PDB file of C-alpha atoms in Angstrom:
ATOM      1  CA  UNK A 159      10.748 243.185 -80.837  1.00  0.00           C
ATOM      2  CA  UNK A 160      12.868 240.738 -82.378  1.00  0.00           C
ATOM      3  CA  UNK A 161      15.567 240.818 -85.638  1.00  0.00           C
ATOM      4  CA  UNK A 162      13.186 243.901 -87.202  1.00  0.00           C
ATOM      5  CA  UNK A 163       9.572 242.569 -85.985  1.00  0.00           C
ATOM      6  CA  UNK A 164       7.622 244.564 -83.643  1.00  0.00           C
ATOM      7  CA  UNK A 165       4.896 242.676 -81.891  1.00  0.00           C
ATOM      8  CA  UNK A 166       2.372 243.497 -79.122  1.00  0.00           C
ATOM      9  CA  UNK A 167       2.446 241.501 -76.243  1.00  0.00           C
ATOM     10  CA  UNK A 168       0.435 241.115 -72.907  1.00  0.00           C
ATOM     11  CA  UNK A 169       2.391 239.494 -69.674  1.00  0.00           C
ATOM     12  CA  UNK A 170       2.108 239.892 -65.954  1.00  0.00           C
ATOM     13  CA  UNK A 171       5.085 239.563 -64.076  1.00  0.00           C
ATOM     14  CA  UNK A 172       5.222 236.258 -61.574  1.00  0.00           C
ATOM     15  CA  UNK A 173       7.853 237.668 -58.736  1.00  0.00           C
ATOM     16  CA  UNK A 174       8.784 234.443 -57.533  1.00  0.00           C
ATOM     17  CA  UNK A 175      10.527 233.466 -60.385  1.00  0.00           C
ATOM     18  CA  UNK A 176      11.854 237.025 -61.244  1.00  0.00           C
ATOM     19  CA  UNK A 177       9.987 236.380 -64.417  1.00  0.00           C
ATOM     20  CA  UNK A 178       7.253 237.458 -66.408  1.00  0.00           C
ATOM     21  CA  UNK A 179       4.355 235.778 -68.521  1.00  0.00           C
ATOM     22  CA  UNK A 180       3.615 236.441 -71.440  1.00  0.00           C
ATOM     23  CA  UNK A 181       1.278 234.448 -74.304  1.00  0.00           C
ATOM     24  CA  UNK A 182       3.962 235.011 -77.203  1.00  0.00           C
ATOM     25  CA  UNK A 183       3.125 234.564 -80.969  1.00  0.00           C
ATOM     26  CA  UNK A 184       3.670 231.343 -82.608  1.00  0.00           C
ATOM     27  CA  UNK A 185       6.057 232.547 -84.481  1.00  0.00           C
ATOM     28  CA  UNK A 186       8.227 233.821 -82.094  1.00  0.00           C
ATOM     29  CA  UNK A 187       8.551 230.669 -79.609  1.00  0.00           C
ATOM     30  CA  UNK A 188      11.764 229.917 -80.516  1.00  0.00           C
ATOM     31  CA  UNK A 189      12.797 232.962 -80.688  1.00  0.00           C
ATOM     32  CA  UNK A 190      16.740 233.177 -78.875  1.00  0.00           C
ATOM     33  CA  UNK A 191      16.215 236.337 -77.209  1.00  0.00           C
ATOM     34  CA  UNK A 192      13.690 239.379 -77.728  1.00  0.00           C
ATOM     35  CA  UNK A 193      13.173 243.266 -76.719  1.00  0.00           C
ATOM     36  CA  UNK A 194      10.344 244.588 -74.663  1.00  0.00           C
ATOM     37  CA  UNK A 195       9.813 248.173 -74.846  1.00  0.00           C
ATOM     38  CA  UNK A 196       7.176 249.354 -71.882  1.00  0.00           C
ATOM     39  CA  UNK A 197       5.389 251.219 -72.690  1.00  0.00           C
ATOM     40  CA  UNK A 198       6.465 251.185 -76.549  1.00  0.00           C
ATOM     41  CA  UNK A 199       9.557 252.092 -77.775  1.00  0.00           C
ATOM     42  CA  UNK A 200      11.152 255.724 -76.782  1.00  0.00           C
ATOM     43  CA  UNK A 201      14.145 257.072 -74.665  1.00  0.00           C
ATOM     44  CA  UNK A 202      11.563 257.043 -71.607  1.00  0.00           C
ATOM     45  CA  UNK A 203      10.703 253.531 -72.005  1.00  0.00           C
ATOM     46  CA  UNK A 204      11.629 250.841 -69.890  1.00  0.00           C
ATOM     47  CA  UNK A 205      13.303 248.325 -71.867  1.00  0.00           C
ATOM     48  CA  UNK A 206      13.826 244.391 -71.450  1.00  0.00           C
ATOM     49  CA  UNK A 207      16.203 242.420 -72.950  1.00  0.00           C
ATOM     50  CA  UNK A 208      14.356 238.616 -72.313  1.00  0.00           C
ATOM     51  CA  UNK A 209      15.005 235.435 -73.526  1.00  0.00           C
ATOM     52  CA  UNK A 210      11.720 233.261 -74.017  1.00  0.00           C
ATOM     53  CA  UNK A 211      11.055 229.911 -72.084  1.00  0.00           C
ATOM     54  CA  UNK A 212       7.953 228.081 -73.372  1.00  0.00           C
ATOM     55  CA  UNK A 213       5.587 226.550 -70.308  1.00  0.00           C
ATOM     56  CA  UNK A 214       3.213 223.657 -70.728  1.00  0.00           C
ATOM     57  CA  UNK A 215       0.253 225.275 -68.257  1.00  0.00           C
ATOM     58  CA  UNK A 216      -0.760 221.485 -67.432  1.00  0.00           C
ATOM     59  CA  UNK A 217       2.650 221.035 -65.504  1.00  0.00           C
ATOM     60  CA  UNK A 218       3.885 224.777 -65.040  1.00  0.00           C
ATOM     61  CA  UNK A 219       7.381 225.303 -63.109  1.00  0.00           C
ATOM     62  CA  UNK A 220       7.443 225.124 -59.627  1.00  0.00           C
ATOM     63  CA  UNK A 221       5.832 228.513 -58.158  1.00  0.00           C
ATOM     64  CA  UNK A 222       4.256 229.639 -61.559  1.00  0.00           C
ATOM     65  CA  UNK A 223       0.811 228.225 -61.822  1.00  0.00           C
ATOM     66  CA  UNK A 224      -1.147 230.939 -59.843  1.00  0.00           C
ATOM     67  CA  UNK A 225       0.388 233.464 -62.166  1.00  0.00           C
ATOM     68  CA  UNK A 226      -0.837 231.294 -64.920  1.00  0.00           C
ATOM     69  CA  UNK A 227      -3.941 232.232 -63.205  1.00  0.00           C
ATOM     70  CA  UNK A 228      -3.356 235.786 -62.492  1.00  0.00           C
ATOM     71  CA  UNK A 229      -2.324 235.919 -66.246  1.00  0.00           C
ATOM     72  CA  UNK A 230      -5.944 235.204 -67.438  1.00  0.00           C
ATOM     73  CA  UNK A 231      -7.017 237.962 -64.391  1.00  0.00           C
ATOM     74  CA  UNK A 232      -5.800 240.156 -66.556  1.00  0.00           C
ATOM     75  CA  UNK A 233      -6.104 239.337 -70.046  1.00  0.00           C
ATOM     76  CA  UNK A 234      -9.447 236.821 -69.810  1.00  0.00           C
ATOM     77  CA  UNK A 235      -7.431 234.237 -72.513  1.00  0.00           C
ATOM     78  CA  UNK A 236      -4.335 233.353 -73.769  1.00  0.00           C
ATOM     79  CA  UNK A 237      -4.024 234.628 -77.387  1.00  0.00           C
ATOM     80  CA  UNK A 238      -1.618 231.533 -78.075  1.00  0.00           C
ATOM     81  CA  UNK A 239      -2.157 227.841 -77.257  1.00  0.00           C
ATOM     82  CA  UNK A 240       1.447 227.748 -75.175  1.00  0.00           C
ATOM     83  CA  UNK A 241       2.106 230.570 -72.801  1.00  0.00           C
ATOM     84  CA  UNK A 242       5.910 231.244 -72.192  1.00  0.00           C
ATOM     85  CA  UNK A 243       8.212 232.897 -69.161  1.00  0.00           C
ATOM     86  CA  UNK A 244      10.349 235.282 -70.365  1.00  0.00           C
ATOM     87  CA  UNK A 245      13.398 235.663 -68.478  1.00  0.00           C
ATOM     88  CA  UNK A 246      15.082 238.965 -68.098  1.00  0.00           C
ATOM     89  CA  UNK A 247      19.002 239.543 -69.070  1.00  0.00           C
ATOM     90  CA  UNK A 248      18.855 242.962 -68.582  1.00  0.00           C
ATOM     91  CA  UNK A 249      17.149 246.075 -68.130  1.00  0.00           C
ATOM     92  CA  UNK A 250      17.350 249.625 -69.767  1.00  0.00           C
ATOM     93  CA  UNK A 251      16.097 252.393 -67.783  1.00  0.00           C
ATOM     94  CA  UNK A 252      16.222 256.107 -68.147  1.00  0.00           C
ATOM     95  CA  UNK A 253      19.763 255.640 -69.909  1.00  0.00           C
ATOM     96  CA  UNK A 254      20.727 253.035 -67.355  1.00  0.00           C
ATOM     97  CA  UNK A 255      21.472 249.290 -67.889  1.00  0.00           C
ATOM     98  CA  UNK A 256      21.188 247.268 -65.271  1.00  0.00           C
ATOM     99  CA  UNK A 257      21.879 242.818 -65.202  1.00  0.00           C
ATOM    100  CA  UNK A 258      18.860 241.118 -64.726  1.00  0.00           C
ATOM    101  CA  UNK A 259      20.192 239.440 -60.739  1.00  0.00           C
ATOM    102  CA  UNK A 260      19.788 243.516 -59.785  1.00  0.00           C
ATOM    103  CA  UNK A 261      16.339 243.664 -60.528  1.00  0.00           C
ATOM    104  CA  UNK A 262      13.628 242.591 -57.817  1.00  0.00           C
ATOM    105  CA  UNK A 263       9.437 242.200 -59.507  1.00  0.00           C
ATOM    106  CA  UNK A 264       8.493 241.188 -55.833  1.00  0.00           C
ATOM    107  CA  UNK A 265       5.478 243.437 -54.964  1.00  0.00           C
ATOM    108  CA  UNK A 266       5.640 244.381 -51.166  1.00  0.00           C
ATOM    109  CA  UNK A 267       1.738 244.344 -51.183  1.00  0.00           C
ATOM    110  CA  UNK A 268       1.840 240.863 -52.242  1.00  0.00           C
ATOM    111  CA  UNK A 269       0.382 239.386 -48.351  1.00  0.00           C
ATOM    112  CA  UNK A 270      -2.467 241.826 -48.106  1.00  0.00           C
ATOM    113  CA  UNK A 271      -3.254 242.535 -52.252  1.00  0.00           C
ATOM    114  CA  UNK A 272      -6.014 240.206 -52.267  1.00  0.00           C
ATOM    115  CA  UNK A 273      -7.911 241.546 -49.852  1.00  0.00           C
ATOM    116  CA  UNK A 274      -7.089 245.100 -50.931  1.00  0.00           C
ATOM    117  CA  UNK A 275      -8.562 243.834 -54.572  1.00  0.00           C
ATOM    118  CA  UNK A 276     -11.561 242.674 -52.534  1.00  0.00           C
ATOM    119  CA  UNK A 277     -12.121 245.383 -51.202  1.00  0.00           C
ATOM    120  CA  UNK A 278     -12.318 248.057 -54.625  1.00  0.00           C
ATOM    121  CA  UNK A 279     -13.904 245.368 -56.297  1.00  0.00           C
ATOM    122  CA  UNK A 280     -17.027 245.162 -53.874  1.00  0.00           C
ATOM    123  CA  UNK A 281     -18.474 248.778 -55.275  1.00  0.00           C
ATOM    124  CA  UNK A 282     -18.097 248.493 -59.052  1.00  0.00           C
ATOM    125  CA  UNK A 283     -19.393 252.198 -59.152  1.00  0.00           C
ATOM    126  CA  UNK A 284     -16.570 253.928 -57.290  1.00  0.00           C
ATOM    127  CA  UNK A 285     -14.324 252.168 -58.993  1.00  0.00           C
ATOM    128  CA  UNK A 286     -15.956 253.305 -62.266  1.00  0.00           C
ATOM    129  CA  UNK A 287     -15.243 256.580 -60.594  1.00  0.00           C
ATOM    130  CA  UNK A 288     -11.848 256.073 -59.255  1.00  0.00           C
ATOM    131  CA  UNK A 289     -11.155 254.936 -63.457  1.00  0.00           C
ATOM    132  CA  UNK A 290     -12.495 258.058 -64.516  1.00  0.00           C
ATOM    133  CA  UNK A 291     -10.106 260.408 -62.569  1.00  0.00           C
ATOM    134  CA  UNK A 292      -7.245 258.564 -62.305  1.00  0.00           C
ATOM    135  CA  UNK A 293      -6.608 256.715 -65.568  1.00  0.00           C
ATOM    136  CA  UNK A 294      -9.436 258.755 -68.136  1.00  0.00           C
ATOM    137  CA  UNK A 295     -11.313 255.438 -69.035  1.00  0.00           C
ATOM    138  CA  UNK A 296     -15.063 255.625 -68.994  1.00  0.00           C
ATOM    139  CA  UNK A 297     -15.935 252.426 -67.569  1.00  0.00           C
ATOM    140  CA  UNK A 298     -19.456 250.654 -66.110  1.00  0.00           C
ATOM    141  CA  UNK A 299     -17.555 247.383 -65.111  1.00  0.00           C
ATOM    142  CA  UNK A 300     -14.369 247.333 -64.487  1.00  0.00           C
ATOM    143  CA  UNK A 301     -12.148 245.139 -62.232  1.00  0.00           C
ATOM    144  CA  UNK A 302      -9.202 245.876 -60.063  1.00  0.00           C
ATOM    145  CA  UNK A 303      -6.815 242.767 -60.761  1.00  0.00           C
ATOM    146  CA  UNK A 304      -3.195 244.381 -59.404  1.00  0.00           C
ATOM    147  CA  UNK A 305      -2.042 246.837 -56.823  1.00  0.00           C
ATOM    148  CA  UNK A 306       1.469 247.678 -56.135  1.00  0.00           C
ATOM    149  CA  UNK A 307       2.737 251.113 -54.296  1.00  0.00           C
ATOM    150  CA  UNK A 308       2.460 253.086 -57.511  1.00  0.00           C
ATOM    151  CA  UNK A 309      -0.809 252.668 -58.267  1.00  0.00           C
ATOM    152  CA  UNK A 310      -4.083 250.045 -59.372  1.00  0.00           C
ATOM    153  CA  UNK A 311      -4.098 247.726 -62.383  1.00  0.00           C
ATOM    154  CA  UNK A 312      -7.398 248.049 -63.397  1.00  0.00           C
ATOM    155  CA  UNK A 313      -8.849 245.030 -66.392  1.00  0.00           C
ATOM    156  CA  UNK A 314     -11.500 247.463 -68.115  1.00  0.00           C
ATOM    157  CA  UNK A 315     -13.298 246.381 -71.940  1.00  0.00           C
ATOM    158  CA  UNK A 316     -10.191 247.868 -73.897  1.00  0.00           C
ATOM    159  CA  UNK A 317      -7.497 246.176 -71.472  1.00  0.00           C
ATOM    160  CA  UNK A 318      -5.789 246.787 -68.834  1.00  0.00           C
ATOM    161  CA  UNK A 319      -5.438 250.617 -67.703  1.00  0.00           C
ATOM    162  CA  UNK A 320      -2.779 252.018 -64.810  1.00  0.00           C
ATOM    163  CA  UNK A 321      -4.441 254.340 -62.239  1.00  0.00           C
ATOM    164  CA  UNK A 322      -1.951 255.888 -60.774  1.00  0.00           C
ATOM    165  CA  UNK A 323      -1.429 256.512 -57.201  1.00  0.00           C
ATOM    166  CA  UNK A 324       1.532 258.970 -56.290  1.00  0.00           C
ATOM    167  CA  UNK A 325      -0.771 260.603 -53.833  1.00  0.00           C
ATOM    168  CA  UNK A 326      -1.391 258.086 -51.987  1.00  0.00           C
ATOM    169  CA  UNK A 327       0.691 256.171 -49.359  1.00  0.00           C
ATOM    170  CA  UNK A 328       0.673 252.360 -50.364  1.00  0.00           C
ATOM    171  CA  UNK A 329       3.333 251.213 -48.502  1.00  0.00           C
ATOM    172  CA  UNK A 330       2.750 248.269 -46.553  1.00  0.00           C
ATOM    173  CA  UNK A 331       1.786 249.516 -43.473  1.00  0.00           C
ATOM    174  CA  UNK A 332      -0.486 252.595 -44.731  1.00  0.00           C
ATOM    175  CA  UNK A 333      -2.044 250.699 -47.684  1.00  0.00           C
ATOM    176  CA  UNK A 334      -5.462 249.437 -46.813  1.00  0.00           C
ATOM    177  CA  UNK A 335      -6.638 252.677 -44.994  1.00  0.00           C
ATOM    178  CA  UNK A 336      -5.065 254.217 -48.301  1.00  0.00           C
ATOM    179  CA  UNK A 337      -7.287 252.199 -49.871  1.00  0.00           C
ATOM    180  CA  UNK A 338      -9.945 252.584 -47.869  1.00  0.00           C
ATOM    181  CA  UNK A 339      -9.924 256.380 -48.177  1.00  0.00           C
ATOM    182  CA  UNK A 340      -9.754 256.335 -51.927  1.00  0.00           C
ATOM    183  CA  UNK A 341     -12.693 255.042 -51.923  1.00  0.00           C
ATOM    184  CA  UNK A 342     -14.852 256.820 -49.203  1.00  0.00           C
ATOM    185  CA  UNK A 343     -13.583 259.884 -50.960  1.00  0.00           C
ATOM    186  CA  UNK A 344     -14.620 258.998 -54.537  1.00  0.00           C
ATOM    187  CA  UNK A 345     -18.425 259.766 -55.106  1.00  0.00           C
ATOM    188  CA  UNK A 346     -19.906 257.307 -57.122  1.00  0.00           C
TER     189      UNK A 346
END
């Protein structure tokens, strides 16, 4: 949101800048500052106070072109010619505000998520199946892109969906045989 205009936006977060990436309208790239509301804007939402920082993707930032990459992952395109980083001020939170240097995006799956996304991604079926039961999408091709220790990011033909995975352990250390039984146990 910003002054009065709501706007829908797509990002991924890129944890080594403690950023995220978004494809911003036109009209808001030089924008001072802007609101995110995740998932939309209610008391339960997270919110995001971010100030916008216009990339050129032929020369991205130092540690930001592979999220460039994981970016389109995600969303297949860029809506806008110019994506931008969007850096965080602070962060509203189940009434809590909290300065953006207290927040950490870095995903503690990060060294083994690639071969966890491998590894859902090689039987399209169960992970049809795993869509179907854990984020209600009916889906014949979807694609795991993300996995963090709450759950799957899954890109299916509306978006992107959350499966959610409080059941499971996806720590670190536990993750791949997490992974591994989530799928043995789904029938496809």
């Amino acid at each position: 949101m910003v002054d009065d205009a709501a706007f829908s936006l797509r990002t991924v977060i890129a944890p080594p800048v403690n950023r995220l990436i978004a494809d911003l309208p036109d009209s808001l790239r030089d924008a001072e500052q802007a609101a995110l509301h995740i998932p939309d804007e209610r008391d339960d939402a997270l919110h995001l106070l971010v100030t916008p920082e216009p990339i050129d993707p032929e020369q991205p930032p130092p540690g930001v072109g592979e999220w460039l990459d994981r970016f389109i992952a995600y969303h297949l395109q860029w809506r806008t010619r110019t994506p931008a980083l969007l850096r965080i001020e602070a962060a509203k939170w189940d009434g809590e505000v909290v300065d953006a240097d207290e927040l950490d995006l870095t995903n503690p799956l990060a060294g083994i998520e690639f071969k966890l996304l491998r590894t859902l991604n090689a039987d399209r079926a169960r992970l049809s199946t795993i869509c179907r039961a854990r984020a209600d999408t009916d889906e014949h091709e979807p694609v795991a892109v993300g996995i963090d220790p709450d759950g799957l990011d899954i890109r299916v033909r509306i978006g992107v969906v959350r499966c959610h995975c409080g059941d499971l352990d996806l720590s670190p250390e536990h993750a791949e045989a997490s992974v591994q039984r989530l799928i043995e146990e789904t029938e496809a």
